Amino acid sequence: MSLMGRRFLYARELASFLHKSGQTLYVWRREGRGPKWRMLEGRVIYMVEDVNRWMQEEGR
């Protein structure tokens, strides 16, 4: 999956991109870990710029 041209990813898309489960992202959100997330119309989303920043900070 390419992030080029995307402004945000739904949780399922980010989980797939990171090769993680949706449950892992849920745990990360609950524990305050992982990239910054937001709600959009009742769905969890991740802004691509926040994902990129988090990946750089984590050395991923």
Tab-separated table of C-alpha atoms in Angstrom:
chain	number	residue	atom	x	y	z
A	1	MET	CA	0.000	0.000	0.000
A	2	SER	CA	1.343	3.401	-0.910
A	3	LEU	CA	0.639	6.395	1.292
A	4	MET	CA	1.310	8.844	-1.539
A	5	GLY	CA	-1.654	11.086	-2.195
A	6	ARG	CA	-3.509	9.945	0.940
A	7	ARG	CA	-4.446	12.363	3.708
A	8	PHE	CA	-5.612	9.745	6.186
A	9	LEU	CA	-5.994	6.013	6.725
A	10	TYR	CA	-8.728	4.110	8.456
A	11	ALA	CA	-7.539	1.879	11.308
A	12	ARG	CA	-7.950	-1.272	9.195
A	13	GLU	CA	-5.807	0.236	6.431
A	14	LEU	CA	-3.066	1.262	8.856
A	15	ALA	CA	-3.090	-2.165	10.490
A	16	SER	CA	-2.581	-3.757	7.077
A	17	PHE	CA	0.179	-1.281	6.180
A	18	LEU	CA	2.027	-2.004	9.447
A	19	HIS	CA	1.369	-5.765	9.241
A	20	LYS	CA	-0.414	-5.593	12.587
A	21	SER	CA	-3.895	-6.576	13.668
A	22	GLY	CA	-6.704	-4.156	14.327
A	23	GLN	CA	-6.603	-5.398	17.924
A	24	THR	CA	-2.971	-4.273	18.217
A	25	LEU	CA	-3.923	-0.758	17.108
A	26	TYR	CA	-6.810	-0.772	19.582
A	27	VAL	CA	-4.423	-1.689	22.416
A	28	TRP	CA	-1.968	0.982	21.305
A	29	ARG	CA	-4.742	3.604	21.352
A	30	ARG	CA	-5.872	2.489	24.802
A	31	GLU	CA	-2.286	2.611	26.137
A	32	GLY	CA	-1.454	5.945	24.472
A	33	ARG	CA	1.058	4.337	22.091
A	34	GLY	CA	1.338	4.386	18.311
A	35	PRO	CA	0.581	7.248	15.964
A	36	LYS	CA	-1.832	10.008	16.893
A	37	TRP	CA	-5.408	9.110	15.974
A	38	ARG	CA	-8.664	10.983	15.519
A	39	MET	CA	-12.343	10.233	15.060
A	40	LEU	CA	-14.112	11.014	11.801
A	41	GLU	CA	-17.828	10.338	11.687
A	42	GLY	CA	-17.491	7.708	14.395
A	43	ARG	CA	-14.515	5.939	12.808
A	44	VAL	CA	-10.889	5.961	13.928
A	45	ILE	CA	-8.547	7.539	11.400
A	46	TYR	CA	-4.828	8.251	11.284
A	47	MET	CA	-3.479	11.255	9.393
A	48	VAL	CA	-0.657	10.191	7.065
A	49	GLU	CA	1.582	13.012	8.346
A	50	ASP	CA	1.133	11.699	11.916
A	51	VAL	CA	1.901	8.132	10.810
A	52	ASN	CA	5.052	9.284	9.009
A	53	ARG	CA	6.191	11.295	12.044
A	54	TRP	CA	5.575	8.335	14.377
A	55	MET	CA	7.441	5.965	12.057
A	56	GLN	CA	10.452	8.304	12.019
A	57	GLU	CA	10.405	8.657	15.806
A	58	GLU	CA	10.176	4.892	16.255
A	59	GLY	CA	12.853	4.213	13.659
A	60	ARG	CA	10.486	2.124	11.529
